[in-house]
Coordinates of C-alpha atoms in Angstrom, one line a residue:
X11 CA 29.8 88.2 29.6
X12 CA 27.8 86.4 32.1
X13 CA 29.6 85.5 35.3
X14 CA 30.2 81.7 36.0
X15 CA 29.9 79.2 39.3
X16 CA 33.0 78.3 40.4
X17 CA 33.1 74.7 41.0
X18 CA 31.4 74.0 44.0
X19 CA 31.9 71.4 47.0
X20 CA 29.8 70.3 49.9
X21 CA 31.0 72.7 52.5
X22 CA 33.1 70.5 55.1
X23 CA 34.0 67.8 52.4
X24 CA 37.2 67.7 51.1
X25 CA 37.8 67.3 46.9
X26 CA 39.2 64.0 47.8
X27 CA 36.8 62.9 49.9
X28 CA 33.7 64.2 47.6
X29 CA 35.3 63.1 44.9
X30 CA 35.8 59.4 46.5
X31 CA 31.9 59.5 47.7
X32 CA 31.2 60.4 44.3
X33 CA 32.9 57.1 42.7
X34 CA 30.9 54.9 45.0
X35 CA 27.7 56.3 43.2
X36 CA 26.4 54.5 40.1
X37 CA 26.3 56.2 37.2
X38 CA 28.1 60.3 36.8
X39 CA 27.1 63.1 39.7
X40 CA 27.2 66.6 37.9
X41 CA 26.4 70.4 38.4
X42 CA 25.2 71.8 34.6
X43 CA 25.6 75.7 34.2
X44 CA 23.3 77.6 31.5
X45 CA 24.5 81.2 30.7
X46 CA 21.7 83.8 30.5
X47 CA 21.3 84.3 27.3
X48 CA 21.8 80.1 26.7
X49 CA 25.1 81.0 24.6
X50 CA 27.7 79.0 26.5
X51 CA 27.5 75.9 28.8
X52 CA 29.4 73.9 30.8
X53 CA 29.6 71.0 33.4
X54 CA 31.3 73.0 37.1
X55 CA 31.4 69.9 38.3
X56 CA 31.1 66.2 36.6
X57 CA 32.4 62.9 38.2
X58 CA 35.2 60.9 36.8
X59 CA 33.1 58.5 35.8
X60 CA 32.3 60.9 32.7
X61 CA 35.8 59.8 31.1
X62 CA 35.5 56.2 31.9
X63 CA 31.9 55.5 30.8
X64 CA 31.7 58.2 27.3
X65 CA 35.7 58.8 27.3
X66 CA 35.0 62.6 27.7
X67 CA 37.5 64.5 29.8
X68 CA 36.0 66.0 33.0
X69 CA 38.5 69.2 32.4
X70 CA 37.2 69.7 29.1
X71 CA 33.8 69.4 30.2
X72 CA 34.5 72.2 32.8
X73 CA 34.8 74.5 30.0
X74 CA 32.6 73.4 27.4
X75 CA 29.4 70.6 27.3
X76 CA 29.7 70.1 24.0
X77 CA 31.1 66.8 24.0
X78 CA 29.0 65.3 26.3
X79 CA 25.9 66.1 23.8
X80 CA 27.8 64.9 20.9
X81 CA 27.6 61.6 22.5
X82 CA 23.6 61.9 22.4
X83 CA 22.2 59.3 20.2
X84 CA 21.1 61.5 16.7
X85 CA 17.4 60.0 17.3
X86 CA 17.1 60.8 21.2
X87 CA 18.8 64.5 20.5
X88 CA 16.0 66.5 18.9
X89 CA 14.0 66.9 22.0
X90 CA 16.9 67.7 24.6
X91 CA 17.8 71.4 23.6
X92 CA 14.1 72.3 24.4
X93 CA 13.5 70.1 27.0
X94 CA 16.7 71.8 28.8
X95 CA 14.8 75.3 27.8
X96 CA 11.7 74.2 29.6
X97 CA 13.4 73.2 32.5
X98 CA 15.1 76.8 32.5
X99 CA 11.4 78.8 31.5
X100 CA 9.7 76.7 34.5
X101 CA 12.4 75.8 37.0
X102 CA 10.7 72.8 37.1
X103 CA 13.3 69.3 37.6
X104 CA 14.8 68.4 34.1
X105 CA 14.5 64.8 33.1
X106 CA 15.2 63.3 29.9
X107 CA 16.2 59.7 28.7
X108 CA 18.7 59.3 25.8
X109 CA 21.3 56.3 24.0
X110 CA 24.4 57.6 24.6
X111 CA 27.6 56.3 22.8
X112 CA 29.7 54.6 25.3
X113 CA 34.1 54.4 25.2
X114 CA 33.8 51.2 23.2
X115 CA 31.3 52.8 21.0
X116 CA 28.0 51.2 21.7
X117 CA 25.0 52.8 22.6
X118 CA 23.2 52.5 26.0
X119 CA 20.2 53.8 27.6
X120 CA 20.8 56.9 30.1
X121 CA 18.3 59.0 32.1
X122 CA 19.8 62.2 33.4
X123 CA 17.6 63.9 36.4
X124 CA 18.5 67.2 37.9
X125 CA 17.3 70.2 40.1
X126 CA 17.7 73.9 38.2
X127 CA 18.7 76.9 40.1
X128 CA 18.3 80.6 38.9
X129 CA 21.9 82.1 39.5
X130 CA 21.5 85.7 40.7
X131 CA 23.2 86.9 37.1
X132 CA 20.2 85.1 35.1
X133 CA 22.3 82.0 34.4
X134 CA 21.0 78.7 35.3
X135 CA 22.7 75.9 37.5
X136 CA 21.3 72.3 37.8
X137 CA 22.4 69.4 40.0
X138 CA 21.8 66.1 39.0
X139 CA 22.9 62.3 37.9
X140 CA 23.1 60.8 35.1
X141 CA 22.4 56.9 35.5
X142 CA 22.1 53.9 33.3
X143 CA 18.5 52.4 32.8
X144 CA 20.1 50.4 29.9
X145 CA 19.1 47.0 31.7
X146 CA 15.1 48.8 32.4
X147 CA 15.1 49.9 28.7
X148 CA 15.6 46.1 27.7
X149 CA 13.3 45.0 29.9
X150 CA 10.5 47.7 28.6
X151 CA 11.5 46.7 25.5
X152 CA 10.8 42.8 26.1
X153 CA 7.2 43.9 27.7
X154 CA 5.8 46.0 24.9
X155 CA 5.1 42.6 23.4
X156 CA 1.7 42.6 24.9
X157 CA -0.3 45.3 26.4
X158 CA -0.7 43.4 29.4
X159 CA 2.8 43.1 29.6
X160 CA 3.5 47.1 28.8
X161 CA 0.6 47.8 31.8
X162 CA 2.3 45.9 34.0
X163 CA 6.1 47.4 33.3
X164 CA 4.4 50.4 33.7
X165 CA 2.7 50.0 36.8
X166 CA 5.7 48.3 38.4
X167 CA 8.1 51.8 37.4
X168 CA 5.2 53.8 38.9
X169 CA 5.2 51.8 41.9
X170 CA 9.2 52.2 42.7
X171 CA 9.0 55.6 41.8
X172 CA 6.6 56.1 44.0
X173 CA 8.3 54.7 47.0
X174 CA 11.4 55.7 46.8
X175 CA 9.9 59.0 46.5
X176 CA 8.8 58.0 50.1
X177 CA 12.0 56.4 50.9
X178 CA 13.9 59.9 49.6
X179 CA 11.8 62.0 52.0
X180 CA 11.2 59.9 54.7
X181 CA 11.2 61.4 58.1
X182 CA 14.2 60.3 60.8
X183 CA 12.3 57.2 62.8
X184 CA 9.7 56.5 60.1
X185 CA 11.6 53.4 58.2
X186 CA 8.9 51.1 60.1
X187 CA 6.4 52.4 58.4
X188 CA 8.0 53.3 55.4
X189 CA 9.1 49.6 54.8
X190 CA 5.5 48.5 55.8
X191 CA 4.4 50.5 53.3
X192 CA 7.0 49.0 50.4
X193 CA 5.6 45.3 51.6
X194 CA 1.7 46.1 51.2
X195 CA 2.6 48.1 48.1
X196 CA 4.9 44.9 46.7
X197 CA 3.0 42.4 48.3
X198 CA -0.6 43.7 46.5
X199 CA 1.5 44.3 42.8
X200 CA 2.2 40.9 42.6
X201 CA -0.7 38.9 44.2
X202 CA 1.4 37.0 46.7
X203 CA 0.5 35.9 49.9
X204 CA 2.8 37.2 52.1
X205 CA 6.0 39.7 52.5
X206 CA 8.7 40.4 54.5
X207 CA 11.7 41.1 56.1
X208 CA 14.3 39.1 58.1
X209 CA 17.6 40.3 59.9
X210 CA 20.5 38.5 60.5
X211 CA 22.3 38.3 63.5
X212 CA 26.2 39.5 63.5
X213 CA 27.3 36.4 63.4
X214 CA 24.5 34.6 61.1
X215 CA 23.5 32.2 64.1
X216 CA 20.1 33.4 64.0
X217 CA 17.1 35.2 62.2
X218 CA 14.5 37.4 62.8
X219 CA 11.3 38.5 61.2
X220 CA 11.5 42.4 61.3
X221 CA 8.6 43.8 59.2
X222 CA 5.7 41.4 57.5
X223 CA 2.7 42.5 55.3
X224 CA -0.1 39.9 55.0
X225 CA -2.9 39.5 52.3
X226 CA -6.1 39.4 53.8
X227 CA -7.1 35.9 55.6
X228 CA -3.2 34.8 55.5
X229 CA -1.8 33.9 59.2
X230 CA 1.2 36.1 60.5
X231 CA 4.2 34.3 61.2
X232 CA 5.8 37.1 63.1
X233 CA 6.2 36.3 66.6
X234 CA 7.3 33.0 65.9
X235 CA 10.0 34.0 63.8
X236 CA 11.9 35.8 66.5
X237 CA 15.6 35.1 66.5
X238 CA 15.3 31.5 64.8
X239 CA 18.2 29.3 65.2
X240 CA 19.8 29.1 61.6
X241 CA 21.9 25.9 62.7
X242 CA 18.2 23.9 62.9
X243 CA 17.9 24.3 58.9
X244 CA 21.1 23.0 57.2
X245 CA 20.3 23.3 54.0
X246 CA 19.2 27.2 54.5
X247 CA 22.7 27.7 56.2
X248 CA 23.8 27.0 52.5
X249 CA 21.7 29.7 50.8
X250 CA 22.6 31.9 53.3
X251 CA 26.1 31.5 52.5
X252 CA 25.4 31.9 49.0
X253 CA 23.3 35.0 49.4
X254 CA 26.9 36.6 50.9
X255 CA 29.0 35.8 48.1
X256 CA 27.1 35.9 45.5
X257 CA 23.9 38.0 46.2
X258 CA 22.2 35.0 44.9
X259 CA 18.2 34.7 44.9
X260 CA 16.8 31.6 46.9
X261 CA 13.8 30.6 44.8
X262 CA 11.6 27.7 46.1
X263 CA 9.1 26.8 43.1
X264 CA 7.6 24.0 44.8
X265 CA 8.1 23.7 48.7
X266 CA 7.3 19.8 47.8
X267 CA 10.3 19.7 45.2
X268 CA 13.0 20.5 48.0
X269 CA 16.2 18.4 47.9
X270 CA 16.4 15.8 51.3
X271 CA 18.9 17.6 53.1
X272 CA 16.3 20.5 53.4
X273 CA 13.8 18.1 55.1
X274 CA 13.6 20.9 58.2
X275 CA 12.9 23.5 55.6
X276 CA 10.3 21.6 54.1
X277 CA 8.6 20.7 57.0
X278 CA 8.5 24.0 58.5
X279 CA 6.7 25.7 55.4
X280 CA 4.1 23.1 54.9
X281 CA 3.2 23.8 58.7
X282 CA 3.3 27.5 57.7
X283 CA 1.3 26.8 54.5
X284 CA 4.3 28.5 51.9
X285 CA 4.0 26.4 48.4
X286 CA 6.3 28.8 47.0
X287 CA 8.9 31.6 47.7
X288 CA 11.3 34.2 46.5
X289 CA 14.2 35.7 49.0
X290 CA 16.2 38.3 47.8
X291 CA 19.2 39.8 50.0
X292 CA 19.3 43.0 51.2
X293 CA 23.4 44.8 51.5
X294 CA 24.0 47.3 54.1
X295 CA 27.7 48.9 52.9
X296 CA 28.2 46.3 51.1
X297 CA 27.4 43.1 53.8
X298 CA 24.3 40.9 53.7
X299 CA 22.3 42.1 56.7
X300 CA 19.1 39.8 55.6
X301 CA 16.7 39.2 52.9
X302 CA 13.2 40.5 51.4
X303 CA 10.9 37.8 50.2
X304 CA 7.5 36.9 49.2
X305 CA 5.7 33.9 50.0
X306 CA 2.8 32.3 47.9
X307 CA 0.4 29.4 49.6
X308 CA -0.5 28.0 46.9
X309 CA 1.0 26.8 43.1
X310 CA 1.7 29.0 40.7
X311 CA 3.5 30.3 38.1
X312 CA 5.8 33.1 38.5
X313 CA 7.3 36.0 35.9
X314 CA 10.6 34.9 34.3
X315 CA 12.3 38.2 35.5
X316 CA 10.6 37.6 38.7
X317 CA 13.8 37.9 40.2
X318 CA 15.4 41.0 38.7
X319 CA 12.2 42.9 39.6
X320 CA 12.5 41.9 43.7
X321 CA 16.4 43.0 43.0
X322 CA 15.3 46.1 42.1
X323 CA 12.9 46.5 45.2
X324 CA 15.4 45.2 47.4
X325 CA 18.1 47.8 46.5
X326 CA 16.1 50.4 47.1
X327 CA 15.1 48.7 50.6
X328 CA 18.9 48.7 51.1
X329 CA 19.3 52.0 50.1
X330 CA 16.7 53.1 52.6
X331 CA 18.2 51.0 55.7
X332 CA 21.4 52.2 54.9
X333 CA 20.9 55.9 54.8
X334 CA 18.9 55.3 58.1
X335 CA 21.5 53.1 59.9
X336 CA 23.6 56.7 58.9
X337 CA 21.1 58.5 60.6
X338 CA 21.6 56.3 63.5
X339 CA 24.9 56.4 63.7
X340 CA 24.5 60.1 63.6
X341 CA 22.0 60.4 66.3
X342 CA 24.3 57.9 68.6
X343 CA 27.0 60.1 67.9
X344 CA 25.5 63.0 69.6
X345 CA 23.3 60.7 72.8
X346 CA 26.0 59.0 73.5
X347 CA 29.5 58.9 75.7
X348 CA 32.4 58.0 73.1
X349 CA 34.0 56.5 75.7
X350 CA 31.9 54.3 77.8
X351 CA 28.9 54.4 75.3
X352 CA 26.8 55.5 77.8
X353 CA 23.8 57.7 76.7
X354 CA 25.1 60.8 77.7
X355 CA 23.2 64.4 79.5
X356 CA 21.2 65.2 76.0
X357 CA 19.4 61.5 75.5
X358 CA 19.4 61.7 79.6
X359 CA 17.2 64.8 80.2
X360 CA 14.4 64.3 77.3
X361 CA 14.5 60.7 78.5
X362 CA 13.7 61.7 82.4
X363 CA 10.9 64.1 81.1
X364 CA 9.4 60.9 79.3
X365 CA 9.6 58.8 82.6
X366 CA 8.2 61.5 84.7
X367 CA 5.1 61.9 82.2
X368 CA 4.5 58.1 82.7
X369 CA 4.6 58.6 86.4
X370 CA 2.3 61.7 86.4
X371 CA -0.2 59.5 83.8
X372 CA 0.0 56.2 85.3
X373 CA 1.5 56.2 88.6
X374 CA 4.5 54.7 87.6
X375 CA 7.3 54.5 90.1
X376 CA 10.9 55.2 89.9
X377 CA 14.3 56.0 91.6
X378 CA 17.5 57.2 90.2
X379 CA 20.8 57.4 91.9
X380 CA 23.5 59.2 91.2
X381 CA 27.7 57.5 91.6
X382 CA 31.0 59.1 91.6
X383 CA 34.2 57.1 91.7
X384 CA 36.3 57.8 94.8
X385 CA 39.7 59.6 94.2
X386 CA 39.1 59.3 90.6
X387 CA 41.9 62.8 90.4
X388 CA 44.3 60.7 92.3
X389 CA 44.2 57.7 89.9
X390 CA 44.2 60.0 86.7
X391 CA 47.2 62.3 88.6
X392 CA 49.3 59.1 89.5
X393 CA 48.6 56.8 86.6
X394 CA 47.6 59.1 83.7
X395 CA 44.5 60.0 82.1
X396 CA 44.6 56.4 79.9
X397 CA 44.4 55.1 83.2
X398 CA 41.4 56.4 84.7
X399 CA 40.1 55.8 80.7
X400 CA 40.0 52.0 82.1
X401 CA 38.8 52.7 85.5
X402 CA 35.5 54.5 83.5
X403 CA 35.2 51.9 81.2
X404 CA 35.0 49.2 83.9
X405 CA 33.1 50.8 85.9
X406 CA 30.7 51.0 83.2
X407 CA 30.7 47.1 82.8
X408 CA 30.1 47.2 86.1
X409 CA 26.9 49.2 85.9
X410 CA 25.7 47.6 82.6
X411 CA 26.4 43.9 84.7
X412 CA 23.9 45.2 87.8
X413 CA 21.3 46.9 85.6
X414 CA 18.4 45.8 84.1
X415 CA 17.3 46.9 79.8
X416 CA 14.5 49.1 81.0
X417 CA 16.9 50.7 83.0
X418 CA 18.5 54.1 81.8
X419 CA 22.5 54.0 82.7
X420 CA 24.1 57.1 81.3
X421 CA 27.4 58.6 81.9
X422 CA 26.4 62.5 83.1
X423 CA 30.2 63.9 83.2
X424 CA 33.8 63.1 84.1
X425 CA 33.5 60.3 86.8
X426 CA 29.5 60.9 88.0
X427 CA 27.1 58.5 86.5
X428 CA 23.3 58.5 86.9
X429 CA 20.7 55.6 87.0
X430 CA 17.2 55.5 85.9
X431 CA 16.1 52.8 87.8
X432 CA 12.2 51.8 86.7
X433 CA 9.6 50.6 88.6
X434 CA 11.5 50.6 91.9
X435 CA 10.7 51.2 95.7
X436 CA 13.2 53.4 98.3
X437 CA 13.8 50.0 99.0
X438 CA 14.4 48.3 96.2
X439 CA 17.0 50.9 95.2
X440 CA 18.7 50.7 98.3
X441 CA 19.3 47.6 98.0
X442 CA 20.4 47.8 94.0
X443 CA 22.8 50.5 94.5
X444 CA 24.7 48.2 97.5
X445 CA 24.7 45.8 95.1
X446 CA 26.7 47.9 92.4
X447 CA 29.0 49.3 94.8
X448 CA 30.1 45.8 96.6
X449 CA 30.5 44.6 92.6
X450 CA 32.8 47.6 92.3
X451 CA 34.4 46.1 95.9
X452 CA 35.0 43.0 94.6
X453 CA 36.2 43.5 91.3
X454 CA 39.7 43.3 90.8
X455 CA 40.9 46.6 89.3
X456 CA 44.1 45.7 87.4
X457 CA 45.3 48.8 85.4
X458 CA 48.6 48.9 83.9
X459 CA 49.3 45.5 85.6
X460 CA 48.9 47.6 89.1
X461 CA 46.6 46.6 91.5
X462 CA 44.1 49.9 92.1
X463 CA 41.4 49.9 95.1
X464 CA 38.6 52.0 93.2
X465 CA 35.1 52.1 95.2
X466 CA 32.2 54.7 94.6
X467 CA 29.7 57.1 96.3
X468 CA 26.3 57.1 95.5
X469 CA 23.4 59.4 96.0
X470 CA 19.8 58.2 95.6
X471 CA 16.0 59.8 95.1
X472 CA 12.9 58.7 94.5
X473 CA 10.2 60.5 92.2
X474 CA 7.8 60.0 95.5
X475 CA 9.9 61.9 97.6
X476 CA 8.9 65.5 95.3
X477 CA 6.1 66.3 97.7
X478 CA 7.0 69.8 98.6
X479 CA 7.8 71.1 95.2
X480 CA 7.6 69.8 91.3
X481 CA 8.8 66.7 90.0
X482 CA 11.1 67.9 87.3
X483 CA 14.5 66.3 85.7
X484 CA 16.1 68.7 87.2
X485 CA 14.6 68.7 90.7
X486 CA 15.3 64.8 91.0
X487 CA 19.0 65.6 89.8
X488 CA 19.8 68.0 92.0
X489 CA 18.7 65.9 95.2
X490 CA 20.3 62.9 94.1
X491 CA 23.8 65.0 93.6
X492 CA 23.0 66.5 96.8
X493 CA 22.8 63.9 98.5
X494 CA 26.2 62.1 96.7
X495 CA 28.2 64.7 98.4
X496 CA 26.9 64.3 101.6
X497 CA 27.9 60.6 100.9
X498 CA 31.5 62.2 100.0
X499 CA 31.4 64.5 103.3
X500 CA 30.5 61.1 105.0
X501 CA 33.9 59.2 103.9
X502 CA 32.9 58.1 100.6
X503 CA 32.0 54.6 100.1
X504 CA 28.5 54.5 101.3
X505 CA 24.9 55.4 99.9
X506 CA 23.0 58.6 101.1
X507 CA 19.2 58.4 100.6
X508 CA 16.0 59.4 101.9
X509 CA 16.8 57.0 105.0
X510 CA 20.0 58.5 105.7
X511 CA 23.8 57.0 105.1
X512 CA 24.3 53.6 104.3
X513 CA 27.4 51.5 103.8
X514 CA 28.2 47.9 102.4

């Protein structure tokens, strides 16, 4: 007899925790096993969902898939045994849409989608999803009433299948373009005007227009829409709020039809030209984080499932933002200091090479200096490592007080810290780093209700110092560390750059 798959996990997951990630996934996640000679088949792996959608028992699915195909509607189950056989012959993705009989014992519309595998005994195993397209089937069904109406339904599937295709296989830092790409595509399907994408702020006080696509001869609105004060338009505050608890769709018919509490609203569209408009919001784990719309500049009249179709596009905008905020949670994860938040040494270095390119290129100048709190050992010896956790911390609020945005502050290990300071003179950093370490003077260092006297020692270079041998990260970091211990060796304190010691 053919050997089976065990049931298989994400390596590194837990069952619980799969099996939790799993629930928050519409529709059932499941691994399908084929034996060799297509005798026996079974489900390694199926979600719970399975029991509470069909009322089949995951267990007794892990040793038999009959049940789940006896739930296959009689007229949608002819083609599925062979379709399953193609998929096996061709190793090609297996896709097929069925009614299956739900617990309550009506039928819905499913589509099941899954990748095959050739098992090195001959069997077959495919991972997929079964998910409900009961709500897409009515809606097909609606459409087929004219051929315009079945071209249209068409197109529109074709067009989200074909971005989220892009959306599935987008590259880490291409969501720009990606959801430039989704408002030209949307924007062009349904013959508006314009389309975009506005972010809230964390706490909803303003908006501002991330991403806009515009039809050809249609002014951008853009750079004015940058961090607008929501508290100027009262009567958008409301659909705001109602976009958060309910996931409701603002639709303005007629910009002229607006109640007289919205008398802002109305007058800013008319100067931007908007007769009409949907917004739609868009959920990041589960919180409104904005809203997609389209605007039209003149009248006219729009689908009656208008609105279910921009849902649709905007969940699979959410779906993209949200796998990418992942991503960037990931990537901060590894660039930056838990602690402090501080980039840390692996954002620092490929960053230096960047600002040393720019410099070669363009001439651009810059200094960096190097600081290391004074006695830091004694305060984490005397008060405990929690204790010089707060020293750090401060320290970095220091820092982040004294610098600039283009700046690069990063946390390079323990108690050193290194600056990027851009488009500076020896002079100008001089006279920055004094003014970091007489903040660090005159701040009050209160740790555990003790009074602590922390200062630093700092260590400065500038990239037009490198005459003598390459500019390199490195070559810039070791003279700036350098020079920090001779400010150590000097009595700590005090700046040692190109000049020589300095002290407050």
């Amino acid at each position: 007899m053919a050997s089976q798959p065990d049931d298989e996990q994400p390596e590194g997951l837990s069952a619980r925790f799969f099996q939790k990630l799993a629930s928050g996934v519409p529709g059932v996640l499941f691994t399908y096993w084929l034996s060799a000679d297509h005798q026996s088949h079974r489900y390694p792996y199926v979600s719970d969902q399975v029991k509470e959608l069909f009322g089949v028992e995951p267990q007794k699915l892990r040793e038999n898939a009959d049940s789940v195909f006896r739930v296959i509607h009689p007229d949608d189950a002819a083609g599925v045994g062979e379709s399953i056989l193609h998929s096996v012959r061709t190793l090609q993705p297996w896709c097929y849409r069925a009614r299956l009989r739900m617990k309550n014992g009506e039928y819905q519309w499913y589509e099941a989608h899954s990748v095959p595998e050739r098992q090195p005994d001959g069997s077959t195993l495919w991972y997929g999803q079964f998910h409900n397209i009961q709500h897409y089937k009515e809606l097909e069904q609606h459409l087929r009433d004219s051929e315009a109406e079945f071209s249209f339904q068409a197109g529109f599937q074709k067009l989200i299948a074909r971005l989220s295709s892009e959306f599935i296989h987008l590259g880490f830092g291409s969501i720009d373009d990606c959801i430039d790409e989704l408002l030209r595509s949307i924007g062009a399907f349904f013959s508006v005007d314009r389309a975009y994408v506005y972010a809230f702020s964390p706490d909803l006080a303003t908006m501002t227009n991330t991403h806009e696509w515009c039809a050809p001869g249609v002014p951008s609105l853009m750079a004015d829409q940058q961090a607008v004060p929501i508290d100027d338009f009262r009567w958008w505050q409301q659909q705001i709020r109602l976009m958060e608890s309910q996931s409701q769709v603002v639709f303005i018919e007629d910009t002229a039809d607006l109640p007289p509490e919205a008398e802002n609203e109305r007058a800013l569209l008319e100067q931007q030209g908007v007769s009409s408009m949907f917004c739609v919001p868009v959920r990041i784990r589960g919180q409104v984080m904005g809203f997609f719309g389209v605007d039209s500049l003149s009248r006219r009249s729009w689908r009656r499932d208008m609105a279910d179709l921009l849902i649709i596009v905007s969940g699979l905008l959410s779906g993209a933002l949200e796998r990418n905020r992942l991503e960037e949670d990931l990537l901060n994860q590894s660039i930056r200091d838990p602690l402090t938040g501080l980039h840390n040494r692996r954002y620092l270095m490929p960053r230096l090479d960047e600002i040393l390119a720019a410099s070669n290129r363009h001439g651009d100048r810059f200094c960096l200096a190097m600081f290391d709190i004074d006695h830091f050992k004694r305060i984490n010896d005397n008060l405990g490592h929690l204790a010089g956790d707060q020293v750090l911390m401060r320290f970095t609020d220091v820092l982040l007080a004294h610098t600039r945005t283009t700046d690069v502050v990063s946390r390079f290990g323990g108690e050193e810290f290194l600056v990027v300071f851009t488009g500076v003179t020896e002079r100008d950093v001089q006279t920055l780093v004094m003014r970091i370490m007489e903040a660090v003077r005159e701040e009050e260092w209160l740790v555990d209700g003790k009074a602590l006297t922390v200062t630093v020692s700092a260590g400065a270079v500038c990239v037009s110092e490198l005459t003598d041998e390459p500019a390199t990260p490195e070559a810039l970091i070791a003279r700036a560390d350098d020079r920090l211990y001779q400010a150590k060796d000097g009595g700590r304190d005090c700046l040692v750059d190109a000049s020589g010691l300095s002290r407050i």
